[in-house]
JSON list of C-alpha atoms in Angstrom, two decimals:
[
{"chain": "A", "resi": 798, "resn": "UNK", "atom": "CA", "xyz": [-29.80, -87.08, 160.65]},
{"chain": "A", "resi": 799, "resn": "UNK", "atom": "CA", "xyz": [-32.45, -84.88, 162.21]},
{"chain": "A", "resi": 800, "resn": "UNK", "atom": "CA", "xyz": [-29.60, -83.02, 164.62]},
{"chain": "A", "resi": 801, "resn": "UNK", "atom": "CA", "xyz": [-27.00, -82.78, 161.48]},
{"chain": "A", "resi": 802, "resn": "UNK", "atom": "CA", "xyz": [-29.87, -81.00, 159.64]},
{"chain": "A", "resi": 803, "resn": "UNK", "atom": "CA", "xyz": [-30.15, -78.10, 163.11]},
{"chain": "A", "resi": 804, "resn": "UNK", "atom": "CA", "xyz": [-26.23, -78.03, 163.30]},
{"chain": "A", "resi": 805, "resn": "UNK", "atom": "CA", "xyz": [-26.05, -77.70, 159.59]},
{"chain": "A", "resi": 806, "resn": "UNK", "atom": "CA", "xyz": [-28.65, -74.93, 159.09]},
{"chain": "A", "resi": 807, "resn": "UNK", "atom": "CA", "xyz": [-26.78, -73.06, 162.27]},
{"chain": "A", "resi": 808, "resn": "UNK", "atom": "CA", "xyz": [-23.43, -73.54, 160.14]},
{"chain": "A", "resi": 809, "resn": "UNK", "atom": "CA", "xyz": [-25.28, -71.56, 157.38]},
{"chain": "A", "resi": 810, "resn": "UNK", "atom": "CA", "xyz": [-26.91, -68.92, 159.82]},
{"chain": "A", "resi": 811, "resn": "UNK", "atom": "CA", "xyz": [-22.92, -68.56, 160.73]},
{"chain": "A", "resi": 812, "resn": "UNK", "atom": "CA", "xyz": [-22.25, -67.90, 157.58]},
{"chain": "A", "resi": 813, "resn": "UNK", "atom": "CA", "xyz": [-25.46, -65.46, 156.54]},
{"chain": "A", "resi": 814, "resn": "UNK", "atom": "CA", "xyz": [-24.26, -63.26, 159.94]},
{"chain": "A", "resi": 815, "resn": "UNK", "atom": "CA", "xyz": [-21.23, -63.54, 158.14]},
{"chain": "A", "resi": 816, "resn": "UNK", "atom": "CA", "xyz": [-22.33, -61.69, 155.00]},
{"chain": "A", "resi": 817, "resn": "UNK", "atom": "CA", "xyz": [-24.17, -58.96, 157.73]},
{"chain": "A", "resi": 818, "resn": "UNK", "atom": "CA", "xyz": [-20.68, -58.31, 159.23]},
{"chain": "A", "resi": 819, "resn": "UNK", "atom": "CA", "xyz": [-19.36, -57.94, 155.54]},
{"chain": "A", "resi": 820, "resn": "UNK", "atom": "CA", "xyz": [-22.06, -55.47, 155.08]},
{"chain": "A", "resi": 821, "resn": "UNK", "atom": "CA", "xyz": [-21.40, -53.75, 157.63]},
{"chain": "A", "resi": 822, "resn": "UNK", "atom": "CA", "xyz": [-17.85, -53.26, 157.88]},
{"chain": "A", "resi": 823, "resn": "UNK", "atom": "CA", "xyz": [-17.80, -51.99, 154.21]},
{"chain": "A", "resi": 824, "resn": "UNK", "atom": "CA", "xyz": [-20.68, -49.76, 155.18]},
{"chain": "A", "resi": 825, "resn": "UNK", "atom": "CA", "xyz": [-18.57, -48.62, 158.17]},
{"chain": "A", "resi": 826, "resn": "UNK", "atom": "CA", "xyz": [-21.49, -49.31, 160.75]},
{"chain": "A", "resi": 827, "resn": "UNK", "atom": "CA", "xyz": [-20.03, -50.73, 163.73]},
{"chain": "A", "resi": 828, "resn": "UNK", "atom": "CA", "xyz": [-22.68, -51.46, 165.84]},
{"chain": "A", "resi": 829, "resn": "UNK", "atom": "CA", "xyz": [-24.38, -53.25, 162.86]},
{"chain": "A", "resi": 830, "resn": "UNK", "atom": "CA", "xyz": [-21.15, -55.17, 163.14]},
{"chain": "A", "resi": 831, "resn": "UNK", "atom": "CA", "xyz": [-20.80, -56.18, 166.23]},
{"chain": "A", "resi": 832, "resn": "UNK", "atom": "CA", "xyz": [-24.28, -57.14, 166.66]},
{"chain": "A", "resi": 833, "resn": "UNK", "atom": "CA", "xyz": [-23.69, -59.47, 163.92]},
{"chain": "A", "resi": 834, "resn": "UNK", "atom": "CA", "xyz": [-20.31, -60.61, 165.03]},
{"chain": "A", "resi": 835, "resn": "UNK", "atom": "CA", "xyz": [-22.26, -61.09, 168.80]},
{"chain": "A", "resi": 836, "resn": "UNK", "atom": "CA", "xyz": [-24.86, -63.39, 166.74]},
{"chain": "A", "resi": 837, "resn": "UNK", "atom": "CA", "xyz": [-22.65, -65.53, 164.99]},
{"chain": "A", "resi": 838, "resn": "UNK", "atom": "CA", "xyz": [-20.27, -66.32, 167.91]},
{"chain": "A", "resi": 839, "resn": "UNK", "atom": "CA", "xyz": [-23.65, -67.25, 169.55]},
{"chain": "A", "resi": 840, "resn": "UNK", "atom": "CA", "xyz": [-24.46, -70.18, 166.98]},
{"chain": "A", "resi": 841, "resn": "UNK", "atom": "CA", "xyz": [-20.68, -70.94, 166.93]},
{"chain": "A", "resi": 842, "resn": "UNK", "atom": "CA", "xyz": [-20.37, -71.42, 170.41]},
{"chain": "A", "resi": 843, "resn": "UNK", "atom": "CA", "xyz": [-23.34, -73.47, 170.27]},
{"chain": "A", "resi": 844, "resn": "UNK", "atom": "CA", "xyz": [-21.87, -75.79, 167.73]},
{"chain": "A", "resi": 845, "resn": "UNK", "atom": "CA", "xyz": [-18.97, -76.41, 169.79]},
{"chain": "A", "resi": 846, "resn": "UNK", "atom": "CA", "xyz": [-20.42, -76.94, 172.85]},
{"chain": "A", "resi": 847, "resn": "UNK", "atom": "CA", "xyz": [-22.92, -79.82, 171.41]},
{"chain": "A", "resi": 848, "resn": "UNK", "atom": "CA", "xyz": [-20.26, -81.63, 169.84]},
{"chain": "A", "resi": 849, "resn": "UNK", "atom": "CA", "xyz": [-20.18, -84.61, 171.51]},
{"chain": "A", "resi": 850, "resn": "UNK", "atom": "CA", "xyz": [-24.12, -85.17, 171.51]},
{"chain": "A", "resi": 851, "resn": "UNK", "atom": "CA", "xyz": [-23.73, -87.26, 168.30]},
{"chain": "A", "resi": 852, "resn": "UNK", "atom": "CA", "xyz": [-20.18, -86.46, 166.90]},
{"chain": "A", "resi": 853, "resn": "UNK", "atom": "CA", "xyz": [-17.91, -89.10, 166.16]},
{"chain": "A", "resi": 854, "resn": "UNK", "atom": "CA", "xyz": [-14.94, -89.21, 169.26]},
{"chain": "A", "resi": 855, "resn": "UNK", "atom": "CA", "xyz": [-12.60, -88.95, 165.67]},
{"chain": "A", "resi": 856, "resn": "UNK", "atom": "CA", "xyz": [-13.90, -86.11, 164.73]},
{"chain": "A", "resi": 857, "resn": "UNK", "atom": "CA", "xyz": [-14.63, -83.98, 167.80]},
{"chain": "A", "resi": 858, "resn": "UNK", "atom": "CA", "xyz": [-11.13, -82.33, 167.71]},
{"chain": "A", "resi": 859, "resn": "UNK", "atom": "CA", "xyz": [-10.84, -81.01, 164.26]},
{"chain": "A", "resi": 860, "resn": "UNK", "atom": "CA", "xyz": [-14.22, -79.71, 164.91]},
{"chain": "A", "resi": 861, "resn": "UNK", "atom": "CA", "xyz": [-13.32, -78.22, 168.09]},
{"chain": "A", "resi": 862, "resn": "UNK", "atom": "CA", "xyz": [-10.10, -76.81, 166.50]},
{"chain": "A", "resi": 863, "resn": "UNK", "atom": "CA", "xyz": [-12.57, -74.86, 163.58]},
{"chain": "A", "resi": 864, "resn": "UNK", "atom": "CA", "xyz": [-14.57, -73.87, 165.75]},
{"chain": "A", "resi": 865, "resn": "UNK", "atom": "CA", "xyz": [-12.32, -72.27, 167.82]},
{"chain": "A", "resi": 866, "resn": "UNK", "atom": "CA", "xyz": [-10.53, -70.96, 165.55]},
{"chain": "A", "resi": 867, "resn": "UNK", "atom": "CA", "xyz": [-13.83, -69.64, 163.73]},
{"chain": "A", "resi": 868, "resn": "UNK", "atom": "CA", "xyz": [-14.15, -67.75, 166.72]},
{"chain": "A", "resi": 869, "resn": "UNK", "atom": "CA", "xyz": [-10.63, -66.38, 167.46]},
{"chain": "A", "resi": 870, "resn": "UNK", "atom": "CA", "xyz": [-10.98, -64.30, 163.51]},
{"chain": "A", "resi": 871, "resn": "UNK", "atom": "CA", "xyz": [-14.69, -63.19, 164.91]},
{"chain": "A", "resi": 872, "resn": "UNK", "atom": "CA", "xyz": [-13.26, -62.26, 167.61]},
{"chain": "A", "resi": 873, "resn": "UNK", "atom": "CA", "xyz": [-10.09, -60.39, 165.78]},
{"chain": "A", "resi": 874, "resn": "UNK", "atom": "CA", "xyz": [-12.47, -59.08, 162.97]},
{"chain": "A", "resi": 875, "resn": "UNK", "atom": "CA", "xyz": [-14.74, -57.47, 165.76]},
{"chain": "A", "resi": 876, "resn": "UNK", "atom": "CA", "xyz": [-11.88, -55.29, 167.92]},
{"chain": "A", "resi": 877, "resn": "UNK", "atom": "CA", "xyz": [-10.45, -54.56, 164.62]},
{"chain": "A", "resi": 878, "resn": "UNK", "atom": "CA", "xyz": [-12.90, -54.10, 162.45]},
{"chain": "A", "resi": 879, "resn": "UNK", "atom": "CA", "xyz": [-10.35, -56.02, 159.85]},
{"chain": "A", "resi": 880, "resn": "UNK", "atom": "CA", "xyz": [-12.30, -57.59, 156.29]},
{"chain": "A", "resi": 881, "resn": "UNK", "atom": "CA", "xyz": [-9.20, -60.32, 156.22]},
{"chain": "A", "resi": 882, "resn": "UNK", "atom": "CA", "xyz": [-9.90, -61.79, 159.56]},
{"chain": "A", "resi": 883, "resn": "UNK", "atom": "CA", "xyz": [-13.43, -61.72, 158.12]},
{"chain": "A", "resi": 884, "resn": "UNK", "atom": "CA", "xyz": [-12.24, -63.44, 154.73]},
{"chain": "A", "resi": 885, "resn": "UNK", "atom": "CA", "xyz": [-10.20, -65.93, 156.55]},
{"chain": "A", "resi": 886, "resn": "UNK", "atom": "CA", "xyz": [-13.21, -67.47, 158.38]},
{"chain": "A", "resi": 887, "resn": "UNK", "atom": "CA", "xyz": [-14.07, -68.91, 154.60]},
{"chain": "A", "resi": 888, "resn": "UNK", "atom": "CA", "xyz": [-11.92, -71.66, 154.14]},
{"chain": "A", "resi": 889, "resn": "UNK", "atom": "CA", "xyz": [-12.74, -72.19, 158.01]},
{"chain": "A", "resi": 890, "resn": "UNK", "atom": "CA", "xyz": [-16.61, -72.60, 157.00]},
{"chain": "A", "resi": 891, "resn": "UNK", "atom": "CA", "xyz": [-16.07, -74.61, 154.28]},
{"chain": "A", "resi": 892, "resn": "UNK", "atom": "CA", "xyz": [-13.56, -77.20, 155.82]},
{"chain": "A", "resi": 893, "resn": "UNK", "atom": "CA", "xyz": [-16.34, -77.41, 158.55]},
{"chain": "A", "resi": 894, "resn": "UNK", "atom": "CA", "xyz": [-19.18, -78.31, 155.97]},
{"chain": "A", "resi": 895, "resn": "UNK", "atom": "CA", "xyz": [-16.77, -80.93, 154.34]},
{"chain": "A", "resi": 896, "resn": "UNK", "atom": "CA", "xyz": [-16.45, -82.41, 158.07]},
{"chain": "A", "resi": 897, "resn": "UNK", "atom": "CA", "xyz": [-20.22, -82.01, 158.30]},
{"chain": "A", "resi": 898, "resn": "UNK", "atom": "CA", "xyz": [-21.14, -83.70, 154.98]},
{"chain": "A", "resi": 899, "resn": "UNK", "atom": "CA", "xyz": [-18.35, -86.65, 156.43]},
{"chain": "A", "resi": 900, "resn": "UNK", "atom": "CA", "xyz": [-20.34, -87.29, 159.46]},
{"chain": "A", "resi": 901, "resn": "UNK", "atom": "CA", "xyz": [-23.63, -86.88, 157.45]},
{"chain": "A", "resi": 902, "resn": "UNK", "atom": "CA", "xyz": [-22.63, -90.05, 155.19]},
{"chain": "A", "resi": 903, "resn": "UNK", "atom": "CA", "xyz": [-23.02, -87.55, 152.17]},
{"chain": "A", "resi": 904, "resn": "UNK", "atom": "CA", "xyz": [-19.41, -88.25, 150.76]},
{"chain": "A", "resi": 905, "resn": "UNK", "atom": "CA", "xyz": [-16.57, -91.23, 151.66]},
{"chain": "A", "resi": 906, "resn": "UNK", "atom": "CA", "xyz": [-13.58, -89.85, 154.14]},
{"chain": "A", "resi": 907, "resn": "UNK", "atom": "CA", "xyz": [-10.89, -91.08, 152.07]},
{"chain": "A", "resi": 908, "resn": "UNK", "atom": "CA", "xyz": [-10.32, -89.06, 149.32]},
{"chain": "A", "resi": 909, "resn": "UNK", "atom": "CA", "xyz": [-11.30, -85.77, 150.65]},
{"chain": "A", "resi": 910, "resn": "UNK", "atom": "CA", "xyz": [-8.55, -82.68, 151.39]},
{"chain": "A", "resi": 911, "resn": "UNK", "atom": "CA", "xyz": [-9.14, -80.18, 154.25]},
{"chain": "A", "resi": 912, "resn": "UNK", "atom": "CA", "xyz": [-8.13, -76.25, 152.72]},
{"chain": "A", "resi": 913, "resn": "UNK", "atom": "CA", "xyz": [-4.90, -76.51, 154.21]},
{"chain": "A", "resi": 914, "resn": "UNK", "atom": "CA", "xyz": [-5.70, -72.69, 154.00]},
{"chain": "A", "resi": 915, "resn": "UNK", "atom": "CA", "xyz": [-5.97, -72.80, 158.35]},
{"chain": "A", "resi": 916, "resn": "UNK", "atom": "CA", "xyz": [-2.61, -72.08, 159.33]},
{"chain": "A", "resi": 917, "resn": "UNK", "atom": "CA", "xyz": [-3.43, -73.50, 163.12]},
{"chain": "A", "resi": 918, "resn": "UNK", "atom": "CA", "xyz": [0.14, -72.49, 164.04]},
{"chain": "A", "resi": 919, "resn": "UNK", "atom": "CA", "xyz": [-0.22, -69.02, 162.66]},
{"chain": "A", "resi": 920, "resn": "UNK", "atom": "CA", "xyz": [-3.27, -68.80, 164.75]},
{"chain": "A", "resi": 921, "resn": "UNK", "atom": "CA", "xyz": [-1.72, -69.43, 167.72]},
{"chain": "A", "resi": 922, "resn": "UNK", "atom": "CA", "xyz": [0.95, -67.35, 166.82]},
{"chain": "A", "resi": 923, "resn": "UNK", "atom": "CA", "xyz": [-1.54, -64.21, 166.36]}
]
């Protein structure tokens, strides 16, 4: 449980530079923002590349599918400075804590719904 606890508390740093890029956006300082944006890719890509440390084989590609996709509406929020792309990374972050809490042993697999917010095709799509 000890690395769920450092990828969890990296999930919520995700989601505090979140809040920054919010902030900053709305505030219309865009070096604010893309300092944050910068940061939270950071932890992101971090979280994707230590998947398979002690990730379920299962579960490794829906993470790796929120993850990336986490980080394609980063990246879109950054070169367009757009709050939606910035709002759409929510039902991202919580279908990832839902996956976390899964692997955690904190709730049963079975009865549990993803969003179904992440369009994955739309994403592909643009």
């Amino acid at each position: 449980r000890g690395l769920g606890d450092v990828y969890k508390r990296q999930l919520e740093g995700v989601v505090a530079y979140l809040l920054r890029i919010q902030n900053a956006l709305e505030h219309r300082d865009y070096v604010a923002k893309r300092v944050a944006v910068e940061r939270a890719e950071q932890l992101v890509q971090h979280l994707l590349l230590h998947l398979g440390e002690e990730t379920p084989k299962a579960v490794i590609a829906r993470l790796d599918r929120l993850y990336r996709y986490l980080l394609l509406k980063l990246a879109h929020c950054n070169m367009f400075n757009d709050l939606e792309a910035l709002y759409g990374c929510e039902p991202i972050i919580a279908d990832l804590r839902l996956e976390w809490s899964i692997m955690r042993g904190e709730r049963r697999d079975e009865n549990l719904r993803f969003s179904r917010l992440i369009d994955f095709d739309d994403m592909l799509a643009g």
